[in-house]
Coordinates of C-alpha atoms and ligand atoms in Angstrom, one line a residue:
M1 CA 12.9 11.3 24.1
K2 CA 10.6 13.7 21.5
R3 CA 7.8 12.4 19.7
T4 CA 5.2 14.4 18.2
K5 CA 1.6 14.9 20.1
I6 CA -1.8 16.0 18.3
A7 CA -2.4 19.5 20.2
G8 CA -5.6 20.4 18.6
I9 CA -7.9 18.9 16.1
G10 CA -10.9 20.1 14.0
H11 CA -13.6 19.4 11.5
Y12 CA -15.7 21.2 8.8
V13 CA -18.4 20.1 6.9
P14 CA -20.5 22.1 4.3
E15 CA -24.0 22.6 4.8
K16 CA -25.6 21.1 2.2
C17 CA -26.7 17.6 2.7
V18 CA -27.5 15.3 0.3
T19 CA -29.1 12.0 1.0
N20 CA -29.4 8.6 -1.3
Q21 CA -32.7 9.3 -2.2
D22 CA -31.7 13.2 -3.5
L23 CA -29.4 11.7 -5.8
T24 CA -31.9 9.6 -7.4
Q25 CA -33.1 12.6 -9.2
Y26 CA -30.0 12.6 -11.2
M27 CA -29.1 8.7 -12.1
D28 CA -30.5 5.3 -11.8
T29 CA -29.9 4.8 -8.1
S30 CA -31.7 3.7 -4.9
D31 CA -31.3 4.6 -1.6
E32 CA -31.3 0.8 -0.6
W33 CA -28.3 -0.6 -2.9
I34 CA -26.5 2.4 -1.8
Q35 CA -26.6 1.4 1.7
E36 CA -26.7 -2.0 1.6
R37 CA -23.0 -1.9 -0.7
T38 CA -21.5 1.3 1.6
G39 CA -23.4 2.1 4.4
I40 CA -23.8 5.3 3.7
K41 CA -27.3 7.4 3.7
E42 CA -26.5 11.0 3.3
R43 CA -23.2 13.0 2.2
R44 CA -22.3 16.7 2.1
Y45 CA -21.4 19.3 -0.6
A46 CA -20.1 22.2 -0.8
E47 CA -21.4 25.7 -2.2
N48 CA -20.0 25.7 -5.4
H49 CA -18.5 29.2 -5.9
K50 CA -18.6 30.2 -2.5
E51 CA -16.8 27.4 -1.0
T52 CA -13.2 25.4 -2.2
T53 CA -11.5 22.8 -1.0
S54 CA -8.9 25.3 0.5
T55 CA -11.6 27.0 2.0
L56 CA -13.2 24.0 3.4
G57 CA -9.7 22.9 4.5
T58 CA -9.1 26.7 6.5
R59 CA -12.9 26.1 8.4
A60 CA -11.0 22.7 10.1
A61 CA -7.6 24.3 10.7
E62 CA -9.2 27.3 12.1
I63 CA -10.7 25.1 14.7
A64 CA -7.5 23.3 15.4
I65 CA -5.4 26.1 16.3
E66 CA -8.0 27.5 18.7
N67 CA -7.9 24.2 20.2
A68 CA -4.2 23.8 20.1
G69 CA -4.5 26.8 22.2
I70 CA -2.0 28.9 19.4
D71 CA -1.9 32.3 17.6
K72 CA -2.1 31.2 14.2
N73 CA 0.9 33.1 13.1
E74 CA 2.7 30.2 15.3
I75 CA 2.0 27.9 12.5
D76 CA 5.9 27.2 11.4
F77 CA 4.6 24.4 8.4
I78 CA 1.7 23.7 6.5
I79 CA 0.8 20.1 5.0
F80 CA -2.0 19.9 2.9
A81 CA -3.6 16.6 1.7
T82 CA -6.0 16.5 -1.2
L83 CA -7.2 14.9 -4.4
S84 CA -9.5 17.5 -5.1
A85 CA -7.5 21.0 -5.3
D86 CA -8.7 24.4 -6.3
Y87 CA -6.0 24.7 -8.8
F88 CA -4.0 22.3 -11.3
F89 CA -1.1 24.6 -9.4
P90 CA 0.1 26.1 -7.3
G91 CA -1.3 23.4 -4.5
C92 CA -3.5 23.9 -1.7
G93 CA -0.9 24.8 1.3
V94 CA -0.3 28.5 -0.1
L95 CA -4.3 29.0 -0.4
L96 CA -5.2 28.0 2.8
Q97 CA -2.1 30.2 4.2
R98 CA -3.2 33.1 2.4
E99 CA -7.1 32.4 3.5
L100 CA -6.1 31.9 7.3
G101 CA -4.4 35.5 6.9
I102 CA -0.8 33.9 8.4
T103 CA 0.9 37.2 8.5
K104 CA 4.3 35.9 9.7
T105 CA 5.2 35.2 5.9
E106 CA 7.3 32.7 4.1
I107 CA 6.7 29.4 6.0
G108 CA 6.6 26.2 4.4
A109 CA 3.5 24.8 2.5
L110 CA 3.6 21.2 1.0
D111 CA 0.5 19.4 -0.6
I112 CA 0.5 16.0 -0.3
R113 CA -1.4 14.0 -3.4
N114 CA -1.7 10.6 -1.9
Q115 CA -5.9 10.1 -1.8
C116 CA -7.2 8.2 0.6
S117 CA -3.7 7.6 2.6
G118 CA -2.9 11.6 2.0
F119 CA -3.8 12.5 5.6
I120 CA -1.4 9.2 7.2
Y121 CA 1.6 10.2 4.5
G122 CA 1.2 13.8 5.9
L123 CA 1.3 12.6 9.8
S124 CA 4.1 10.8 9.0
V125 CA 6.5 13.8 7.1
A126 CA 5.2 15.9 9.7
D127 CA 6.1 13.7 12.4
Q128 CA 9.7 13.6 11.0
F129 CA 10.4 17.5 10.6
I130 CA 8.9 17.4 14.6
R131 CA 11.1 14.5 15.6
S132 CA 14.3 16.0 13.9
G133 CA 13.6 19.6 15.7
M134 CA 12.7 21.4 12.3
Y135 CA 9.5 22.4 13.2
K136 CA 7.1 23.3 16.4
N137 CA 3.7 23.7 14.7
I138 CA 2.6 21.7 12.0
L139 CA -0.7 22.4 10.7
L140 CA -1.7 19.1 8.6
V141 CA -4.9 19.3 6.5
G142 CA -6.8 16.9 4.8
A143 CA -9.6 18.2 2.6
E144 CA -12.2 17.2 -0.6
M145 CA -14.9 19.0 -2.7
H146 CA -15.5 15.9 -4.9
S147 CA -18.7 17.2 -5.3
M148 CA -17.3 19.4 -8.6
G149 CA -15.8 16.7 -10.3
L150 CA -18.1 13.8 -10.2
D151 CA -20.4 12.5 -13.4
F152 CA -23.9 12.5 -11.9
S153 CA -25.4 10.4 -14.9
T154 CA -26.3 6.8 -14.3
E155 CA -23.0 5.8 -16.3
G156 CA -21.2 7.3 -13.3
R157 CA -23.3 6.1 -10.3
G158 CA -20.9 3.5 -9.0
V159 CA -18.2 6.2 -8.2
T160 CA -20.4 9.1 -7.4
V161 CA -22.6 7.8 -5.0
I162 CA -19.3 6.6 -2.6
F163 CA -17.7 10.3 -2.2
G164 CA -18.4 13.1 -0.6
D165 CA -17.2 17.0 0.8
G166 CA -15.3 18.2 3.8
A167 CA -12.5 18.9 6.0
G168 CA -10.3 18.3 9.0
A169 CA -7.3 19.4 10.5
V170 CA -4.9 18.8 13.5
V171 CA -1.9 20.6 14.7
L172 CA 1.2 18.5 15.7
Q173 CA 3.8 19.6 18.1
P174 CA 6.3 18.2 19.8
T175 CA 6.6 16.3 23.2
E176 CA 8.9 14.9 25.5
E177 CA 5.8 13.2 28.5
E178 CA 7.0 9.5 28.4
G179 CA 5.4 6.8 26.0
K180 CA 3.1 9.9 24.4
G181 CA 2.4 10.8 20.9
V182 CA 3.0 9.2 17.3
L183 CA 4.2 6.0 18.6
T184 CA 5.0 4.8 15.0
T185 CA 3.7 5.4 11.0
H186 CA 4.1 3.2 8.0
L187 CA 3.6 4.1 4.5
H188 CA 3.5 1.8 1.4
S189 CA 2.5 2.2 -2.4
D190 CA 2.3 -0.2 -5.4
G191 CA 1.8 1.8 -8.6
T192 CA 0.7 -1.4 -11.1
N193 CA -3.0 -0.7 -10.7
A194 CA -2.5 3.2 -10.6
E195 CA -5.5 3.4 -13.5
E196 CA -7.8 1.3 -11.5
L197 CA -8.8 3.8 -8.9
A198 CA -8.2 7.3 -10.6
M199 CA -8.8 10.6 -12.6
I200 CA -7.1 10.5 -15.7
N201 CA -8.0 13.7 -17.0
P202 CA -6.7 16.7 -17.2
G203 CA -3.4 15.3 -17.3
S204 CA 0.1 14.9 -19.4
H205 CA -0.1 11.0 -20.0
G206 CA -0.9 11.9 -23.7
G207 CA -2.1 8.0 -23.8
Y208 CA 1.1 6.8 -22.7
H209 CA 0.0 4.6 -20.0
G210 CA -2.5 3.1 -21.7
N211 CA -5.2 2.3 -24.4
K212 CA -5.1 6.4 -26.0
E213 CA -8.7 5.9 -27.3
K214 CA -10.0 4.9 -23.8
Y215 CA -8.2 8.0 -21.9
G216 CA -9.5 10.3 -24.4
F217 CA -5.9 11.3 -26.3
E218 CA -6.6 12.5 -29.6
D219 CA -3.3 14.1 -31.9
D220 CA -4.9 17.5 -32.8
G221 CA -1.8 19.5 -34.1
H222 CA -0.9 20.9 -31.2
P223 CA 2.9 21.3 -30.7
G224 CA 3.6 20.4 -27.6
G225 CA 0.2 17.8 -26.8
I226 CA -3.1 19.0 -24.1
F227 CA -4.1 18.6 -20.9
V228 CA -7.9 18.3 -22.1
T229 CA -8.7 17.1 -25.5
Q230 CA -12.1 17.9 -27.1
K231 CA -12.5 14.2 -27.0
M232 CA -12.6 13.8 -23.5
V233 CA -14.8 16.9 -22.7
D234 CA -17.3 14.7 -25.8
D235 CA -17.0 11.5 -24.2
N236 CA -17.3 12.1 -20.6
L237 CA -13.5 11.2 -19.4
L238 CA -13.1 13.8 -17.2
A239 CA -14.5 12.2 -13.8
P240 CA -12.9 9.5 -11.5
N241 CA -13.1 5.8 -12.2
M242 CA -12.6 3.0 -10.5
N243 CA -12.6 -0.9 -10.4
G244 CA -15.0 -1.4 -7.2
Q245 CA -14.0 -4.9 -6.8
L246 CA -10.4 -4.7 -7.1
V247 CA -10.2 -1.7 -4.6
F248 CA -12.3 -3.6 -2.5
K249 CA -10.1 -7.1 -2.4
K250 CA -7.4 -5.3 -2.1
A251 CA -8.4 -3.5 0.9
V252 CA -9.5 -5.9 3.1
Q253 CA -6.0 -7.2 2.5
K254 CA -3.6 -4.1 2.8
F255 CA -5.6 -2.6 6.0
P256 CA -5.1 -5.8 8.7
E257 CA -1.4 -6.0 7.0
V258 CA -0.3 -2.4 7.7
I259 CA -2.5 -2.1 10.8
H260 CA 0.1 -5.7 12.2
E261 CA 2.8 -4.2 11.1
A262 CA 2.4 -1.1 13.3
L263 CA 1.4 -3.4 15.9
N264 CA 4.4 -5.7 15.5
V265 CA 7.1 -3.0 15.5
T266 CA 5.4 -1.2 18.7
G267 CA 5.2 -4.8 20.4
L268 CA 1.3 -4.1 21.2
K269 CA -1.2 -6.6 20.2
T270 CA -4.6 -5.6 18.4
D271 CA -6.3 -5.6 22.4
D272 CA -4.4 -2.6 23.2
I273 CA -6.4 -0.4 20.4
D274 CA -8.6 1.9 22.0
L275 CA -10.0 3.1 19.1
L276 CA -9.4 2.3 15.4
I277 CA -10.1 4.9 12.9
P278 CA -9.9 3.3 9.4
H279 CA -10.6 5.7 6.3
Q280 CA -14.0 5.7 5.9
A281 CA -13.6 4.2 2.1
N282 CA -16.8 2.1 2.8
L283 CA -18.3 0.4 5.6
R284 CA -18.1 -3.1 4.5
I285 CA -14.6 -2.7 4.2
S286 CA -14.2 -1.2 7.6
A287 CA -16.6 -4.0 8.7
F288 CA -14.5 -6.4 7.2
V289 CA -11.4 -5.0 8.7
Q290 CA -12.6 -4.8 12.1
K291 CA -13.2 -8.8 11.7
S292 CA -10.0 -9.5 10.5
L293 CA -8.4 -8.0 13.5
G294 CA -10.9 -9.3 16.0
L295 CA -11.9 -5.8 17.3
K296 CA -15.3 -5.1 19.6
D297 CA -17.7 -2.4 18.2
H298 CA -16.3 0.2 20.6
Q299 CA -12.6 -0.3 19.1
V300 CA -13.6 0.8 15.7
F301 CA -15.2 4.0 14.8
N302 CA -17.5 4.7 11.5
N303 CA -19.0 7.6 10.4
I304 CA -19.5 7.3 6.8
H305 CA -23.2 7.2 7.0
K306 CA -23.2 10.6 7.5
Y307 CA -20.5 12.1 5.3
G308 CA -19.5 9.3 2.8
N309 CA -16.1 8.9 1.7
T310 CA -14.3 12.4 1.7
T311 CA -10.6 10.8 1.1
A312 CA -7.8 12.4 2.8
A313 CA -10.4 14.6 4.9
S314 CA -12.0 11.4 6.4
I315 CA -9.4 10.2 9.2
P316 CA -9.3 13.8 10.6
I317 CA -13.0 14.6 10.1
A318 CA -13.7 11.5 12.3
M319 CA -10.6 12.0 14.8
S320 CA -12.6 15.1 15.4
E321 CA -16.1 13.6 15.8
A322 CA -14.5 11.1 17.8
L323 CA -12.9 13.4 20.4
Q324 CA -16.3 15.3 20.9
E325 CA -18.2 12.0 21.5
G326 CA -15.6 11.3 24.2
R327 CA -14.5 8.0 22.4
I328 CA -10.7 9.2 22.5
K329 CA -9.3 9.6 26.1
E330 CA -6.1 10.3 27.6
N331 CA -3.5 7.6 27.2
D332 CA -5.8 6.1 25.0
L333 CA -4.0 4.2 21.7
L334 CA -5.4 5.4 18.8
C335 CA -4.8 3.5 15.6
L336 CA -5.3 4.9 11.9
A337 CA -5.1 3.4 9.1
A338 CA -6.2 4.4 5.3
F339 CA -6.1 2.5 1.7
G340 CA -6.9 3.8 -1.3
S341 CA -5.5 5.3 -5.0
G342 CA -2.0 4.1 -6.3
F343 CA -2.4 2.2 -4.6
T344 CA -1.0 3.5 -1.4
W345 CA -2.1 2.6 2.2
G346 CA -0.8 3.4 5.3
S347 CA -0.9 2.9 9.1
A348 CA 0.2 5.1 12.6
L349 CA -0.5 4.6 16.3
I350 CA -0.8 7.3 18.4
R351 CA -0.5 7.3 22.3
M352 CA -3.0 10.6 23.2
Ligands
COA401 N1 -26.9 2.3 -7.8 C1 -27.2 0.8 -8.5 N2 -26.4 0.1 -9.1 C2 -25.5 0.6 -9.1 C3 -24.8 1.3 -8.5 C4 -25.4 2.6 -7.6 N3 -24.6 3.6 -7.1 N4 -23.5 1.5 -9.2 C5 -23.2 0.6 -9.5 N5 -24.6 -0.6 -9.9 C6 -24.5 -1.8 -10.4 C7 -23.7 -1.7 -11.3 O1 -24.1 -0.9 -12.2 C8 -24.0 -3.6 -11.3 O2 -25.3 -3.9 -12.6 P1 -25.5 -5.1 -13.6 O3 -25.0 -6.4 -12.5 O4 -26.7 -4.9 -13.8 O5 -24.0 -4.7 -14.4 C9 -24.6 -3.1 -10.0 O6 -24.9 -2.5 -9.4 C10 -23.6 -4.5 -9.5 O7 -22.3 -3.8 -9.5 P2 -21.2 -4.1 -9.0 O8 -20.1 -3.0 -9.8 O9 -20.5 -5.6 -9.4 O10 -21.0 -3.9 -7.8 P3 -20.4 -4.0 -6.2 O11 -21.1 -5.0 -5.5 O12 -18.4 -4.2 -6.2 O13 -20.5 -3.0 -5.4 C11 -18.9 -1.3 -5.2 C12 -19.8 -1.6 -6.2 C13 -17.8 0.1 -5.5 C14 -20.0 -0.8 -3.7 C15 -17.7 -2.0 -4.5 O14 -17.3 -2.4 -5.6 C16 -17.2 -1.5 -3.6 O15 -17.4 -0.8 -2.4 N6 -15.7 -1.3 -4.4 C17 -14.7 -0.4 -2.9 C18 -15.2 0.9 -3.0 C19 -14.0 1.5 -2.1 O16 -14.0 1.5 -1.0 N7 -13.2 3.3 -2.9 C20 -13.1 3.3 -2.2 C21 -11.6 3.3 -1.9 S1 -10.8 4.8 -0.7

């Protein structure tokens, strides 16, 4: 039976390390508050003007391609998951294709906008393409440059302290090896609370989904409306917003639910999980999930203290580090799970 295997993994984080203490220069916060609420000690910020989301993704992809032992021109499809794309359009997939210097032109490139669950959504899409025989070497990348879009005033502190920059990538290939590869993937969404963890502006909403005033829309006489109004700039409405308590409540419910769903479908149990890599949203969320599933410390991987929440990049960065640290071995059962903006969430089980 043909399945999808991970042939190579790589990650890249920018050099610049920003500690919690560093953030106190810009906003009223403290190392103690951030560590206690999120487990984060520091995060990385890319170098503005020299690095972008697609270049971070490219650095991670180069390592994944090398580890897969293939030439970049053997890649036949690119999937790029991010919420902090270089441009509103086109997406980062084509920019990475160019930056990687793939000379075999006209392969496909798909961008995925599923925020924290983007990597798992991308994995599921890639898995369908590989099992159908359509592609043989898919490059799946999760990358974020959050530092460009955060509000560094005290008003934005609840969101800003959580997020960091980075990228991770995997090369996915078909395998016929008995029992190996991606065993199952599960994807879910519920748009009821779409605005509760969101960057509303710039966008085409024109105030349609809610309070025009709140979202900074104004009738300015422009015949077709406009993505960014002066009011959005003046009222500081061009940064992400988050209802932290609602996100927390939903996350600790949906993470275990979607992990159990994957285990049930495959007839496996929580004891069978060698390593759970949860999206690195918040250490308290991971601790809740671990407790709810009854997993031991050695069964869960966390690195949020070093990088903060890197959204679509957090799972592949963690996979790459876990492999380097010897926490993932041949035949291990790896469980991936994510929850985030949308809300969207998902899980995957992979026999390595
Ligand atoms: N530093 C210091 N104080 C802060 C702060 C910061 N960075 N951010 C918020 N505060 C303050 C608030 O202003 C509030 O002050 P007040 O009581 O004077 O009004 C107080 O801390 C408590 O705020 P609250 O939002 O109720 O805190 P909380 O206990 O819910 O913790 C989160 C906030 C964001 C850490 C928490 O809700 C959470 O972890 N949510 C999930 C977020 C997440 O994982 N997001 C990623 C999803 S993929």
